[in-house]
PDB file of C-alpha atoms in Angstrom:
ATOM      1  CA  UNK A   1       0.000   0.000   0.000  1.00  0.00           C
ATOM      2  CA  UNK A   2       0.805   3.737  -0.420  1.00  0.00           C
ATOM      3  CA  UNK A   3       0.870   4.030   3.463  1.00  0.00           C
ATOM      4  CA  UNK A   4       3.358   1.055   3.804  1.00  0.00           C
ATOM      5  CA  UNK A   5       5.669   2.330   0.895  1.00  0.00           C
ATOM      6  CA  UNK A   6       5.813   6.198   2.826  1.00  0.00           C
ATOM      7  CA  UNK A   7       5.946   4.713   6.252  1.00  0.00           C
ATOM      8  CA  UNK A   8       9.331   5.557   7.899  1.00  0.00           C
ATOM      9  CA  UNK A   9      12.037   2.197   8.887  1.00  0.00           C
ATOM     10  CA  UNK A  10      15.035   2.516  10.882  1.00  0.00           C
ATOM     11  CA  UNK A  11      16.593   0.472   8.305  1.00  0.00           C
ATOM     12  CA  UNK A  12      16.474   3.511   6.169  1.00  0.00           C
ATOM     13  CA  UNK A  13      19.207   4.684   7.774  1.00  0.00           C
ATOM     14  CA  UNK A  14      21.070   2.282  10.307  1.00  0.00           C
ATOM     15  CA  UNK A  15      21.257  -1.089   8.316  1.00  0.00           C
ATOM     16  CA  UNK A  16      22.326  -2.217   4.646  1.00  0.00           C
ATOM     17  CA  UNK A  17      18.735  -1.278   3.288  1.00  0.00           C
ATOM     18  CA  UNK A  18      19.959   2.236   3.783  1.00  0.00           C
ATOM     19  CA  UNK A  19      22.088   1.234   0.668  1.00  0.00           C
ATOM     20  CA  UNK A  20      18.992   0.494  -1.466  1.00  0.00           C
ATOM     21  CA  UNK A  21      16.760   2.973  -0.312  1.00  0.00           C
ATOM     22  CA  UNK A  22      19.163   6.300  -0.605  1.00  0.00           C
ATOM     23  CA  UNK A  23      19.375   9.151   1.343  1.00  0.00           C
ATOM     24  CA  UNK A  24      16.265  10.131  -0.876  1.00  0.00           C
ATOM     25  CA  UNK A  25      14.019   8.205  -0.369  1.00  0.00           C
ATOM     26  CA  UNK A  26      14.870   7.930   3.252  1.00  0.00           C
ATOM     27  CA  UNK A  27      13.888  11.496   3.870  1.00  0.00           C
ATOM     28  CA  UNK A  28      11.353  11.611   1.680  1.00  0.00           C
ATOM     29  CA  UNK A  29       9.918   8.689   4.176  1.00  0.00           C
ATOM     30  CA  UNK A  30      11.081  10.312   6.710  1.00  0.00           C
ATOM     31  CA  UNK A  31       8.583  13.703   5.705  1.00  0.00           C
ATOM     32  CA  UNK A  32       5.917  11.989   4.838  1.00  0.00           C
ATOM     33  CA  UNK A  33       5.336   9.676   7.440  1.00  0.00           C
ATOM     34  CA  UNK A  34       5.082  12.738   9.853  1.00  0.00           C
ATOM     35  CA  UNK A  35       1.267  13.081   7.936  1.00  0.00           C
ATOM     36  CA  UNK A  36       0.344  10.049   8.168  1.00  0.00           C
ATOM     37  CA  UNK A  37      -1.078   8.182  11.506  1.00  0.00           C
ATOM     38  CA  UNK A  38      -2.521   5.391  13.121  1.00  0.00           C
ATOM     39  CA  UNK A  39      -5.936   6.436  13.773  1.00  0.00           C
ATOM     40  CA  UNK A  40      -8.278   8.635  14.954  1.00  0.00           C
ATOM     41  CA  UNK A  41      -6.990   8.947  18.427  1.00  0.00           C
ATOM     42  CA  UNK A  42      -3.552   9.363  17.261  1.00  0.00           C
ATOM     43  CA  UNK A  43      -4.087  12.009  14.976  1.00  0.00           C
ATOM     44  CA  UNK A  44      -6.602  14.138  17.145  1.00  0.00           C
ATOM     45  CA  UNK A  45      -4.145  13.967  20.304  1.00  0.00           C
ATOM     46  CA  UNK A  46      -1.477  15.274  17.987  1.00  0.00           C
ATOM     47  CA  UNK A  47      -3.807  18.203  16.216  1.00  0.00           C
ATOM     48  CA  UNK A  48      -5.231  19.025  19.948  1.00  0.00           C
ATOM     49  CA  UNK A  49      -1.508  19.790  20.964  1.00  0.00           C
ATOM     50  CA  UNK A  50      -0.528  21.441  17.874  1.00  0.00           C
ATOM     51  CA  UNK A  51      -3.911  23.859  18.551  1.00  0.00           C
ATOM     52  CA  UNK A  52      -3.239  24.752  22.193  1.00  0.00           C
ATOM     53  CA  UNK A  53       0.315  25.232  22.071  1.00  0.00           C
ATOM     54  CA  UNK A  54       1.018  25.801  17.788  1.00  0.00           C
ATOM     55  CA  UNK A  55      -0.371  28.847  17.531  1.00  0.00           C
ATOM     56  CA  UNK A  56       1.955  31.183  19.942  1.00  0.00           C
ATOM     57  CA  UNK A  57       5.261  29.191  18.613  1.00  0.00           C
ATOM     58  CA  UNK A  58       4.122  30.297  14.970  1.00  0.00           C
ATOM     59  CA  UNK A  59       3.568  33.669  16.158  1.00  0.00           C
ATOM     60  CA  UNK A  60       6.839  33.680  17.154  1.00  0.00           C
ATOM     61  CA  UNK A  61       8.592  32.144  14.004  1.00  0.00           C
ATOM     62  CA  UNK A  62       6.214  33.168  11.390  1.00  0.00           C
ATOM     63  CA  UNK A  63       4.740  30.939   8.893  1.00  0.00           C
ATOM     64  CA  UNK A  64       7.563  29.953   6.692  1.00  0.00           C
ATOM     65  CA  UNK A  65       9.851  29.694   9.986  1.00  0.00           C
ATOM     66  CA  UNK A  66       7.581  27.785  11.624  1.00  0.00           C
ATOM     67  CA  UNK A  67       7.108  25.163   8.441  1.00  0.00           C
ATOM     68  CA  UNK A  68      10.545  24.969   8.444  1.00  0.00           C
ATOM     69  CA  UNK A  69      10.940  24.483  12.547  1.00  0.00           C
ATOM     70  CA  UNK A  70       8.063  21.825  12.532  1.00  0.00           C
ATOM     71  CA  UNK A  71      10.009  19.951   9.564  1.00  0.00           C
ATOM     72  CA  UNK A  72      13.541  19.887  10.929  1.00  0.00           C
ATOM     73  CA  UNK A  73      11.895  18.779  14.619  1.00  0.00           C
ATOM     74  CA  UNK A  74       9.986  15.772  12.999  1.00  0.00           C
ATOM     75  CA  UNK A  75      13.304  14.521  10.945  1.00  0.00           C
ATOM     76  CA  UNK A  76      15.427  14.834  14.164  1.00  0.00           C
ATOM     77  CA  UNK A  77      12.827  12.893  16.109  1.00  0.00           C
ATOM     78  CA  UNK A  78      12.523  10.289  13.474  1.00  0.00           C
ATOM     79  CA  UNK A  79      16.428   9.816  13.892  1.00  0.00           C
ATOM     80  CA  UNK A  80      16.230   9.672  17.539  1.00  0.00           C
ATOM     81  CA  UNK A  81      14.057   6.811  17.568  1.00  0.00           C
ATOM     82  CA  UNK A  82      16.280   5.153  14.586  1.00  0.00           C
ATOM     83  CA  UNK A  83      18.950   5.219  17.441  1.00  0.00           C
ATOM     84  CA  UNK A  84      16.596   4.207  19.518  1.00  0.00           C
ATOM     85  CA  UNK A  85      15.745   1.061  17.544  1.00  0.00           C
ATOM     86  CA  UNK A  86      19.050   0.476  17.007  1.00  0.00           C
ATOM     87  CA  UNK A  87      19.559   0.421  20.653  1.00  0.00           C
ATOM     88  CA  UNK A  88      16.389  -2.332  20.949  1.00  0.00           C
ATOM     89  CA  UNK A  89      18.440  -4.757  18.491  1.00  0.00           C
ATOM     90  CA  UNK A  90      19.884  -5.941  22.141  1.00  0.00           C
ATOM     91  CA  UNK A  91      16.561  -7.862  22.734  1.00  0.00           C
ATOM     92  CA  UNK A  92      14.375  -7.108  19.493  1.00  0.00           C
ATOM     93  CA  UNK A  93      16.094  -8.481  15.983  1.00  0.00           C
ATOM     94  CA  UNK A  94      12.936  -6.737  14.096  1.00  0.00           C
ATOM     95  CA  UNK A  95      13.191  -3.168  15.534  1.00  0.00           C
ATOM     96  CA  UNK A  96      14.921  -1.747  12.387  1.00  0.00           C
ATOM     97  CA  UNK A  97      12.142  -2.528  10.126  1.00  0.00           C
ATOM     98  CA  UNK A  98       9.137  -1.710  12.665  1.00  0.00           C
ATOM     99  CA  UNK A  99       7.664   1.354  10.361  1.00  0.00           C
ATOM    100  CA  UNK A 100       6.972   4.085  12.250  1.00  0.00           C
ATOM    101  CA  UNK A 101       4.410   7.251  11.136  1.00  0.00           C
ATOM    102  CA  UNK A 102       2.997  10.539  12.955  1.00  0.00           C
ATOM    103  CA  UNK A 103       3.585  14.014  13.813  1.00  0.00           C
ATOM    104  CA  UNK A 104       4.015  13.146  17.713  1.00  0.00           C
ATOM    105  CA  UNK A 105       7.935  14.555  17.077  1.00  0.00           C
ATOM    106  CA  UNK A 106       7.238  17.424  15.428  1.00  0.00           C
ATOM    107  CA  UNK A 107       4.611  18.288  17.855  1.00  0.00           C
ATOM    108  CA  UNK A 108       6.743  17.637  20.457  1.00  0.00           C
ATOM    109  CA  UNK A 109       9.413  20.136  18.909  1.00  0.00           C
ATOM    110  CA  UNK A 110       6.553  22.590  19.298  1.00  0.00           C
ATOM    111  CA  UNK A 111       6.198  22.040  22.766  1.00  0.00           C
ATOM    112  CA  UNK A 112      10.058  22.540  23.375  1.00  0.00           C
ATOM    113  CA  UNK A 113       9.506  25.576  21.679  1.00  0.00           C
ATOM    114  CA  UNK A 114       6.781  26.785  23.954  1.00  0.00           C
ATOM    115  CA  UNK A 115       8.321  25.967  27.592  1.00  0.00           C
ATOM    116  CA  UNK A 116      10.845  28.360  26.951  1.00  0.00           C
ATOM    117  CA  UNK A 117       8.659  31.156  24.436  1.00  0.00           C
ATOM    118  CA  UNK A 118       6.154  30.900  26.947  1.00  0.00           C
ATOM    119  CA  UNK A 119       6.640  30.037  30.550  1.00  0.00           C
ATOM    120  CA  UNK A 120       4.294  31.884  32.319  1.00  0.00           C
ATOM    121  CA  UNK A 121       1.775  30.747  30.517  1.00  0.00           C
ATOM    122  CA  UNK A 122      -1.256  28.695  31.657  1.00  0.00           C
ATOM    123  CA  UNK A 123      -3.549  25.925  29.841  1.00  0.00           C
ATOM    124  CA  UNK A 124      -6.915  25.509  30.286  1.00  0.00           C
ATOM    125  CA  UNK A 125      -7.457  21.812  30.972  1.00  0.00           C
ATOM    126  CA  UNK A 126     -10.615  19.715  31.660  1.00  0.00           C
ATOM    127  CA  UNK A 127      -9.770  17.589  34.538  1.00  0.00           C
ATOM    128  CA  UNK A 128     -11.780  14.352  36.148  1.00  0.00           C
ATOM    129  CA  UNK A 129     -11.716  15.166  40.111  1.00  0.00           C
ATOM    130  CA  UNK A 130     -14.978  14.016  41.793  1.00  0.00           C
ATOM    131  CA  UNK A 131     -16.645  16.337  39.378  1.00  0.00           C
ATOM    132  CA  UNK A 132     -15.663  17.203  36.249  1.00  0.00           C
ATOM    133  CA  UNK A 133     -14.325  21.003  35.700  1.00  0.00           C
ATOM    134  CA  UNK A 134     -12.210  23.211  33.957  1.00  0.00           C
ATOM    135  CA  UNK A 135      -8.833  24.604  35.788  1.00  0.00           C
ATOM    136  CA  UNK A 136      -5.666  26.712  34.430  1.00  0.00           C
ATOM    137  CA  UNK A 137      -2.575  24.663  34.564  1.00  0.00           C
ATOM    138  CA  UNK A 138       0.811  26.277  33.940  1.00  0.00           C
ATOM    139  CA  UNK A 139       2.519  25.163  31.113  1.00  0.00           C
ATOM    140  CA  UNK A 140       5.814  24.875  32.223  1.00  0.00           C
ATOM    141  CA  UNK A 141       4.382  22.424  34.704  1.00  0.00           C
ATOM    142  CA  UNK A 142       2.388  20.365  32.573  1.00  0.00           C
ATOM    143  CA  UNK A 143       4.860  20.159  29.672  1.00  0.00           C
ATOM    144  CA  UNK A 144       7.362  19.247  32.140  1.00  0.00           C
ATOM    145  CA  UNK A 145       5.407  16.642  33.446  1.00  0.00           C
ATOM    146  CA  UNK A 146       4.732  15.466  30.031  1.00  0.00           C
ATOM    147  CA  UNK A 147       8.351  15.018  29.412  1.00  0.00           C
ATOM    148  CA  UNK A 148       9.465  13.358  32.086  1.00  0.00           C
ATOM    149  CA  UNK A 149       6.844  10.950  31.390  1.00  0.00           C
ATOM    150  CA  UNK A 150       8.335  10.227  28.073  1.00  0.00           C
ATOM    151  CA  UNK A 151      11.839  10.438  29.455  1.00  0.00           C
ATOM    152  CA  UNK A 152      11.019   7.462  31.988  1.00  0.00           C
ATOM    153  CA  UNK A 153       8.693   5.888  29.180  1.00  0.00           C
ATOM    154  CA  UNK A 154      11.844   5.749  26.872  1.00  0.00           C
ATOM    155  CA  UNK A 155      14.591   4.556  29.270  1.00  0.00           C
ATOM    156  CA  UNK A 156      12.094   1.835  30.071  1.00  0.00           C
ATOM    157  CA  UNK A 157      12.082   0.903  26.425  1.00  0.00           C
ATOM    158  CA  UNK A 158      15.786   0.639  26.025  1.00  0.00           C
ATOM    159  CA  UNK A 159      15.488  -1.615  29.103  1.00  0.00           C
ATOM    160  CA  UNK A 160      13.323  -4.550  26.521  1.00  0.00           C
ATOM    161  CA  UNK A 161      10.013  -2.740  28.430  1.00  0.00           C
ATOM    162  CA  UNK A 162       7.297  -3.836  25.584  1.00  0.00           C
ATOM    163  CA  UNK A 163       5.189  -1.058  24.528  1.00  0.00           C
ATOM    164  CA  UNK A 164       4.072   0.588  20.679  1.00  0.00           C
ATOM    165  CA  UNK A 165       4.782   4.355  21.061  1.00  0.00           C
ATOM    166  CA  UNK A 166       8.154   6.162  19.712  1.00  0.00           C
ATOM    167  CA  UNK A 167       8.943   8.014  22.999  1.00  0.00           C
ATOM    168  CA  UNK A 168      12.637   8.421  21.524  1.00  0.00           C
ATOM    169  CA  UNK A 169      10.857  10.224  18.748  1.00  0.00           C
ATOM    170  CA  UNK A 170       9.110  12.725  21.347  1.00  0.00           C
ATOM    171  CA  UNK A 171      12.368  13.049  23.236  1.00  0.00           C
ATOM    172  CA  UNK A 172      14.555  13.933  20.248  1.00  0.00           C
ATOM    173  CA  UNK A 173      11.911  16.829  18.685  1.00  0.00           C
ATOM    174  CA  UNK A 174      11.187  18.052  22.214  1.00  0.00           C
ATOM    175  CA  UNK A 175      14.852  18.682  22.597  1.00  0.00           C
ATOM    176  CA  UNK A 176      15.585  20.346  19.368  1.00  0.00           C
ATOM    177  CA  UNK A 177      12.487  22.551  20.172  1.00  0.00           C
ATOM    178  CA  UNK A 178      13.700  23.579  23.146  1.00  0.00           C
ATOM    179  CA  UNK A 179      17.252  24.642  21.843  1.00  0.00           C
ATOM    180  CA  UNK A 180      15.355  26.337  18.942  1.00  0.00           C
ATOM    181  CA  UNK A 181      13.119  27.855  21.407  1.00  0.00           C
ATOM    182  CA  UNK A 182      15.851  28.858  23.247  1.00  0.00           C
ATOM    183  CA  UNK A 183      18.031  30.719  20.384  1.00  0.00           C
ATOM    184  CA  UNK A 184      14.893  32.443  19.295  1.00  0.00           C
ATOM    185  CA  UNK A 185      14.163  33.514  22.888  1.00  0.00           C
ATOM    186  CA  UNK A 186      16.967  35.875  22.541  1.00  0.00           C
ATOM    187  CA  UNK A 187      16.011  37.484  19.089  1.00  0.00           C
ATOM    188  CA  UNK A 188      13.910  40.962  20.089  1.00  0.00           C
ATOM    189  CA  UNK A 189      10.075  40.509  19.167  1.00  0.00           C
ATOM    190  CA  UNK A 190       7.415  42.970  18.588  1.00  0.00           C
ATOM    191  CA  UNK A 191       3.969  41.174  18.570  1.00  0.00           C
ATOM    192  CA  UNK A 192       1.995  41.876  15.663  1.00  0.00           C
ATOM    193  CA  UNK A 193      -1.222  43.796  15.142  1.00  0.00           C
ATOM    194  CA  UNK A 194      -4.551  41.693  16.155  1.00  0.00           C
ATOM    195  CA  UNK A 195      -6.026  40.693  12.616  1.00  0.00           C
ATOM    196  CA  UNK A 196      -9.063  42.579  11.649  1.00  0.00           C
ATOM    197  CA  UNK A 197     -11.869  41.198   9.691  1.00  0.00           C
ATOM    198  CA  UNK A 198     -14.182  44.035   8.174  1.00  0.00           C
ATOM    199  CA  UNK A 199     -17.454  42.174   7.572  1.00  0.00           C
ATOM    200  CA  UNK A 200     -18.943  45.274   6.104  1.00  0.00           C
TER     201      UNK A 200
END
């Protein structure tokens, strides 16, 4: 299938099917598969993350800077978890060709972005607590919850611990977000002009 052939393997890049494929065709995989996903729970936890916290890093970056930002933080998440996988061939022999697709990387680049862009912000989350309401959390707490969750999550994977998700993937785009975040953080910024729509 198409969704087979533009799925993303760690043998792209870290075995002797690298040789075959070419550098390419790798990251052409390697693009692609950030727009494709597993479902519909997949894909709408990705888009609600991009929503909440997308917006303000775009702001920031603009629109071409941004494309450009969300691109580079997918790739370097895909070849995280390609280390990653290599890593797993310890305990796993398949873990090179296990395709991989999603946005979670990028996404998580965006978030890396956003704890340092944006720490005093707060995010309005519905939470499940005898009753069920809505409170502000800050965001440098819940994105650092987040990824020490993934951190743990990951570590536990090296370690043979079974489970489906790329955490390396998350890991790797959170971090280049972050130092992206971080070099942008220093650059001065005038916020533009709210947009206007004349309805006349």
């Amino acid at each position: 299938s198409f969704a087979g052939r533009m799925a993303f393997r760690p043998a792209y890049v870290l075995s002797l099917e690298a040789l075959r494929v070419g550098p390419v065709l790798a990251l052409q995989t390697m693009v692609l598969s950030m727009f494709m996903h597993g479902g519909l729970m997949h894909i709408g936890g990705n888009m609600l993350f991009l929503w909440v916290f997308g917006d303000n890093v775009e702001d920031r970056l603009g629109h071409f800077g941004f494309l450009l930002f969300y691109l580079a933080c997918g790739i370097v998440a895909t070849l995280a978890h390609s280390l990653a996988a290599g890593v797993g061939l310890l305990y796993d022999p398949g873990s090179l060709d296990r395709a991989i697709v999603g946005a979670s990387g990028a996404v998580a680049g965006v978030l890396g972005a956003y704890l340092v862009l944006f720490p005093g912000s707060s995010v309005r989350t519905l939470v499940f607590f005898f009753i069920i309401t809505v409170i502000n959390v800050p965001a440098i707490f819940f994105i650092a919850i987040w990824f020490i969750t993934q951190l743990f999550s990951g570590v536990g994977s090296l370690a043979g611990v079974p489970g489906g998700v790329a955490y390396w993937a998350h890991i790797g785009g959170f971090v280049l977000g972050f130092v992206w975040g971080r070099a942008i953080g220093k650059r001065p910024y005038k916020r533009p002009p709210p947009r206007v729509i004349d309805l006349q």
